[in-house]
PDB file of C-alpha atoms in Angstrom:
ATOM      1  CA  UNK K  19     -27.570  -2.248   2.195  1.00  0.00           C
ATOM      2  CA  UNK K  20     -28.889   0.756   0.340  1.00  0.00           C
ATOM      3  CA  UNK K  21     -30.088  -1.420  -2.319  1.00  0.00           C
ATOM      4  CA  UNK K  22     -31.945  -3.331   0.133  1.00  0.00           C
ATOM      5  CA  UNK K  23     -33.375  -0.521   1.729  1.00  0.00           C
ATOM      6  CA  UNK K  24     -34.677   0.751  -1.134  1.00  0.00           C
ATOM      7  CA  UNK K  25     -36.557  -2.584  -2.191  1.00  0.00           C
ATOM      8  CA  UNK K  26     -38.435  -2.071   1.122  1.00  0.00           C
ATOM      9  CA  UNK K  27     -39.497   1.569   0.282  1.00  0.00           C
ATOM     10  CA  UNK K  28     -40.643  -0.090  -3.108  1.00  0.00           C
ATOM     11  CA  UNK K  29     -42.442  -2.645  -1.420  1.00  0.00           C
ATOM     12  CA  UNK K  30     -43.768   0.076   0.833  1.00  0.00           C
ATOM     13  CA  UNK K  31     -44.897   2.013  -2.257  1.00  0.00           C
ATOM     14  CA  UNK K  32     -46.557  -0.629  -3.304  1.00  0.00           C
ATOM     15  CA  UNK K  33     -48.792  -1.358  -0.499  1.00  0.00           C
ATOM     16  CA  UNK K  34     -47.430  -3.361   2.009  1.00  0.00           C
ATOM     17  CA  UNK K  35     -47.214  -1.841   5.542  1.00  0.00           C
ATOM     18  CA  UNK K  36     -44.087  -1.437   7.156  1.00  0.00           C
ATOM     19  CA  UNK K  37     -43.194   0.441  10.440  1.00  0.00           C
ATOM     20  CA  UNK K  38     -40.201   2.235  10.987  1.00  0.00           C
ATOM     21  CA  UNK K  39     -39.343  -0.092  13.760  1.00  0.00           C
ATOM     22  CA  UNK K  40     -39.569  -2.778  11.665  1.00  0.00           C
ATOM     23  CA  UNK K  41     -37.611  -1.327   8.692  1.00  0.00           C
ATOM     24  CA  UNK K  42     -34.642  -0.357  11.940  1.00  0.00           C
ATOM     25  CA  UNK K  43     -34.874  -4.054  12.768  1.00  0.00           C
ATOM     26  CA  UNK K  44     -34.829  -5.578   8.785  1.00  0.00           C
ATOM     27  CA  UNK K  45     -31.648  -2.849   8.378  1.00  0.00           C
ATOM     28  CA  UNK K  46     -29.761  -3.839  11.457  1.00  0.00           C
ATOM     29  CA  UNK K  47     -30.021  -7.686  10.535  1.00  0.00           C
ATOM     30  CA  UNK K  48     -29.038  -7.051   7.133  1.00  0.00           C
ATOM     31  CA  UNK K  49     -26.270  -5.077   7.975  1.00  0.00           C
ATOM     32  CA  UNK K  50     -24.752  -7.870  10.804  1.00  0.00           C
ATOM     33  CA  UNK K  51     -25.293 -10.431   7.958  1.00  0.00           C
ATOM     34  CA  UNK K  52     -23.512  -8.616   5.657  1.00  0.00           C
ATOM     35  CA  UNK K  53     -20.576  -8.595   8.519  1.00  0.00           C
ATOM     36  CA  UNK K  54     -20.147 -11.581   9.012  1.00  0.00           C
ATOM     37  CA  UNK K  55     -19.841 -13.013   5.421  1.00  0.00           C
ATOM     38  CA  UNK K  56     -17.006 -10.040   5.369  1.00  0.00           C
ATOM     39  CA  UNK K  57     -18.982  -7.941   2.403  1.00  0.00           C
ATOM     40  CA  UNK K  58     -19.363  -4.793   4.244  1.00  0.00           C
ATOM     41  CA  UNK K  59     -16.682  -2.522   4.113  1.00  0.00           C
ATOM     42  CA  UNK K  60     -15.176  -5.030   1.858  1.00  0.00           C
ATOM     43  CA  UNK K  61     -12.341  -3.797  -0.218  1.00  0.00           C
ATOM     44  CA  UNK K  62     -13.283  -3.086  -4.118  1.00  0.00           C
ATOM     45  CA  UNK K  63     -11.172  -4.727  -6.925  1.00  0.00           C
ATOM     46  CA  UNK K  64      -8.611  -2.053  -7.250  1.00  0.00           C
ATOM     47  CA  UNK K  65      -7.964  -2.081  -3.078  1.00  0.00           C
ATOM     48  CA  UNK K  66      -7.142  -5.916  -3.497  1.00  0.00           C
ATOM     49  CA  UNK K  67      -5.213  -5.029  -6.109  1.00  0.00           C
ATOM     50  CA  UNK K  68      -2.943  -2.080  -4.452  1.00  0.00           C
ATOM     51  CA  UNK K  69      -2.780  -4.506  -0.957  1.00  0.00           C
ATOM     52  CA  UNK K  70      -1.439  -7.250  -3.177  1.00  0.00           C
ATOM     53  CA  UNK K  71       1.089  -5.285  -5.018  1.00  0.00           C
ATOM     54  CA  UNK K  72       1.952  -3.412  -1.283  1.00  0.00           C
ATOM     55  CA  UNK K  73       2.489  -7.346  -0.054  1.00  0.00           C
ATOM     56  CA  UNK K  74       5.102  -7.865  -2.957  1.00  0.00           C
ATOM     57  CA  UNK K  75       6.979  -5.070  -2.211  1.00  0.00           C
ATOM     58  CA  UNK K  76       7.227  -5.724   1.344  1.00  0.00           C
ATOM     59  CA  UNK K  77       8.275  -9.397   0.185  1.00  0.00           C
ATOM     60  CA  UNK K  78      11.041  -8.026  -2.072  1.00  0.00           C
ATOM     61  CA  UNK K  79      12.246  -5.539   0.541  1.00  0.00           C
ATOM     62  CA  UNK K  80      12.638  -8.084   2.658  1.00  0.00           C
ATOM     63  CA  UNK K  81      14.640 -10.375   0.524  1.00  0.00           C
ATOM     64  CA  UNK K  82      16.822  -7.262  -0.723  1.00  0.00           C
ATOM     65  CA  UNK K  83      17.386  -6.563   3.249  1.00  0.00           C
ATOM     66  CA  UNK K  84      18.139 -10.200   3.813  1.00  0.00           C
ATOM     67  CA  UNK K  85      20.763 -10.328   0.652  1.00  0.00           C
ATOM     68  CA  UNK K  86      22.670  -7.249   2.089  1.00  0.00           C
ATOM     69  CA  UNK K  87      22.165  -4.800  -0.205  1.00  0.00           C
ATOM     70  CA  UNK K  88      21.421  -1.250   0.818  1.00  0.00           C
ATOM     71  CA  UNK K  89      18.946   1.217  -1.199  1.00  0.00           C
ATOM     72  CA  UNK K  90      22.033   3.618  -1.568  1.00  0.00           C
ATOM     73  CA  UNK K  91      24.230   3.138  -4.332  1.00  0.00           C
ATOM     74  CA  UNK K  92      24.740  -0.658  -3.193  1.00  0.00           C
ATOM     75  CA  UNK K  93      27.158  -0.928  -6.117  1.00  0.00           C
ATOM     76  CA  UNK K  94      29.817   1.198  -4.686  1.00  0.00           C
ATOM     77  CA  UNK K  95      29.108  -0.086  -1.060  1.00  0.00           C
ATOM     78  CA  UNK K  96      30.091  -3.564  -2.978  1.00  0.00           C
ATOM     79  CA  UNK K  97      32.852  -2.254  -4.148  1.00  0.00           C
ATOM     80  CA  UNK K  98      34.250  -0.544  -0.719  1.00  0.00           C
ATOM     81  CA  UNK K  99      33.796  -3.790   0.934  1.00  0.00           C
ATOM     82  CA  UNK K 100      36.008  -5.784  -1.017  1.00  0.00           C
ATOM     83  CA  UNK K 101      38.674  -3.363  -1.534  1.00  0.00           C
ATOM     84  CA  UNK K 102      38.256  -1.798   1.992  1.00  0.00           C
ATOM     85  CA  UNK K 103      38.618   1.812   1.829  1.00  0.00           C
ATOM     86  CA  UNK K 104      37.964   3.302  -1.662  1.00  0.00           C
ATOM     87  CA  UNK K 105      41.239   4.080  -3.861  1.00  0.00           C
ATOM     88  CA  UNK K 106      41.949   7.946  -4.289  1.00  0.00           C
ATOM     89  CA  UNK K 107      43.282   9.008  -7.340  1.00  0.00           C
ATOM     90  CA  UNK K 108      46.695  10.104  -7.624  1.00  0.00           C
ATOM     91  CA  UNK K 109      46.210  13.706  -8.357  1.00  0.00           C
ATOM     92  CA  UNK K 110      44.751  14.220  -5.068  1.00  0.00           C
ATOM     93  CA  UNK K 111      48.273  14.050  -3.521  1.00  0.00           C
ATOM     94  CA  UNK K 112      50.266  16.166  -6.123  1.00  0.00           C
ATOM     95  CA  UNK K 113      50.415  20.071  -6.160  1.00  0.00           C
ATOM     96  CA  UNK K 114      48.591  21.916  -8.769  1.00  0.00           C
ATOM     97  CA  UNK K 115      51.070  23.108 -11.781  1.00  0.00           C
ATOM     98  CA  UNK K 116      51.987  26.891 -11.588  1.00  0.00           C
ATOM     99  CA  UNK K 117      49.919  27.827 -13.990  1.00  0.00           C
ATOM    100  CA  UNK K 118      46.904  26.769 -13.266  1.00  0.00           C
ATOM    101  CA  UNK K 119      46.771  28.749 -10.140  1.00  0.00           C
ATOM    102  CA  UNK K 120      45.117  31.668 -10.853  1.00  0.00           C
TER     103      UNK K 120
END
Protein backbone atom coordinates (compact mmCIF):
# COMPACT_ATOMS: atom_id res chain seq x y z
CA UNK A 1 0.00 0.00 0.00
CA UNK A 2 2.84 2.37 0.73
CA UNK A 3 4.30 1.61 -2.52
CA UNK A 4 1.17 2.54 -4.09
CA UNK A 5 0.79 5.56 -2.31
CA UNK A 6 3.84 6.76 -3.19
CA UNK A 7 3.32 6.23 -7.10
CA UNK A 8 0.40 8.68 -6.61
CA UNK A 9 2.59 11.39 -4.90
CA UNK A 10 4.93 10.73 -8.01
CA UNK A 11 2.24 11.11 -10.30
CA UNK A 12 1.23 14.13 -8.28
CA UNK A 13 4.76 15.51 -8.66
CA UNK A 14 4.53 15.18 -11.93
CA UNK A 15 1.55 17.14 -12.74
CA UNK A 16 -1.47 15.42 -12.48
CA UNK A 17 -4.05 16.78 -9.96
CA UNK A 18 -5.17 14.79 -7.25
CA UNK A 19 -7.33 15.75 -4.17
CA UNK A 20 -6.91 14.43 -0.92
CA UNK A 21 -10.34 12.99 -1.09
CA UNK A 22 -9.55 11.28 -3.94
CA UNK A 23 -6.13 9.91 -2.83
CA UNK A 24 -8.51 8.69 0.80
CA UNK A 25 -10.80 6.99 -1.71
CA UNK A 26 -7.80 5.33 -4.25
CA UNK A 27 -6.12 4.18 -0.56
CA UNK A 28 -9.21 2.71 0.95
CA UNK A 29 -9.97 0.61 -2.33
CA UNK A 30 -6.55 -0.50 -2.54
CA UNK A 31 -6.34 -1.48 0.82
CA UNK A 32 -9.97 -3.70 0.72
CA UNK A 33 -8.47 -5.24 -2.50
CA UNK A 34 -5.52 -6.13 -0.98
CA UNK A 35 -7.94 -7.93 1.80
CA UNK A 36 -9.59 -9.83 0.06
CA UNK A 37 -6.89 -11.58 -2.11
CA UNK A 38 -5.45 -12.24 1.68
CA UNK A 39 -2.01 -10.06 0.97
CA UNK A 40 -2.42 -7.65 3.70
CA UNK A 41 -1.21 -8.59 6.86
CA UNK A 42 -0.09 -11.64 5.10
CA UNK A 43 2.47 -13.66 6.89
CA UNK A 44 6.25 -13.27 5.43
CA UNK A 45 8.26 -16.44 4.45
CA UNK A 46 9.81 -17.09 7.77
CA UNK A 47 6.04 -16.81 9.65
CA UNK A 48 4.89 -19.68 7.20
CA UNK A 49 7.75 -21.27 8.01
CA UNK A 50 7.59 -21.15 12.08
CA UNK A 51 3.42 -21.93 11.70
CA UNK A 52 4.40 -24.97 9.68
CA UNK A 53 7.03 -26.29 11.91
CA UNK A 54 4.45 -25.22 15.13
CA UNK A 55 1.75 -27.59 13.05
CA UNK A 56 4.33 -30.56 13.14
CA UNK A 57 4.91 -30.39 16.53
CA UNK A 58 1.43 -30.26 17.50
CA UNK A 59 1.04 -33.36 15.03
CA UNK A 60 3.82 -35.29 16.81
CA UNK A 61 2.53 -34.37 20.27
CA UNK A 62 -0.42 -35.68 19.43
CA UNK A 63 0.71 -38.99 18.16
CA UNK A 64 3.25 -39.28 21.24
CA UNK A 65 -0.05 -38.57 23.52
CA UNK A 66 -2.01 -41.08 21.53
CA UNK A 67 0.97 -43.89 21.82
CA UNK A 68 1.04 -43.45 25.69
CA UNK A 69 4.11 -42.14 26.33
CA UNK A 70 4.59 -39.37 28.84
CA UNK A 71 7.29 -36.40 28.45
CA UNK A 72 8.79 -37.64 31.86
CA UNK A 73 11.24 -40.23 31.78
CA UNK A 74 8.68 -42.52 29.75
CA UNK A 75 11.37 -45.20 29.90
CA UNK A 76 11.10 -45.89 33.51
CA UNK A 77 7.23 -45.32 33.49
CA UNK A 78 7.61 -48.41 30.85
CA UNK A 79 9.38 -50.15 32.98
CA UNK A 80 7.04 -49.66 36.29
CA UNK A 81 4.18 -50.77 34.27
CA UNK A 82 5.27 -54.05 33.41
CA UNK A 83 6.89 -54.97 36.53
CA UNK A 84 4.30 -53.07 38.71
CA UNK A 85 5.95 -51.40 41.48
CA UNK A 86 9.70 -50.73 40.90
CA UNK A 87 12.22 -53.38 42.58
CA UNK A 88 14.23 -51.90 45.64
CA UNK A 89 17.53 -52.99 46.07
CA UNK A 90 18.44 -55.20 48.75
CA UNK A 91 20.56 -52.96 50.81
CA UNK A 92 17.69 -50.85 51.54
CA UNK A 93 16.42 -53.49 54.04
CA UNK A 94 19.77 -54.44 55.78
CA UNK A 95 21.42 -52.41 58.69
CA UNK A 96 24.44 -50.42 58.01
CA UNK A 97 27.82 -52.36 59.22
CA UNK A 98 29.25 -50.97 62.57
CA UNK A 99 31.70 -49.25 61.16
CA UNK A 100 30.42 -47.26 58.89
CA UNK A 101 28.38 -45.44 61.39
CA UNK A 102 30.13 -42.62 62.28
Amino acid sequence: LAIYIANKEEKYEEGEEMHPKKLILFADTKYKTLVEKSIWDAPSPEEEKIIALQAQVETLQKKVNKAGISKDNSKKNEKEKRNGTPKKHDWIFKDPPENKLK
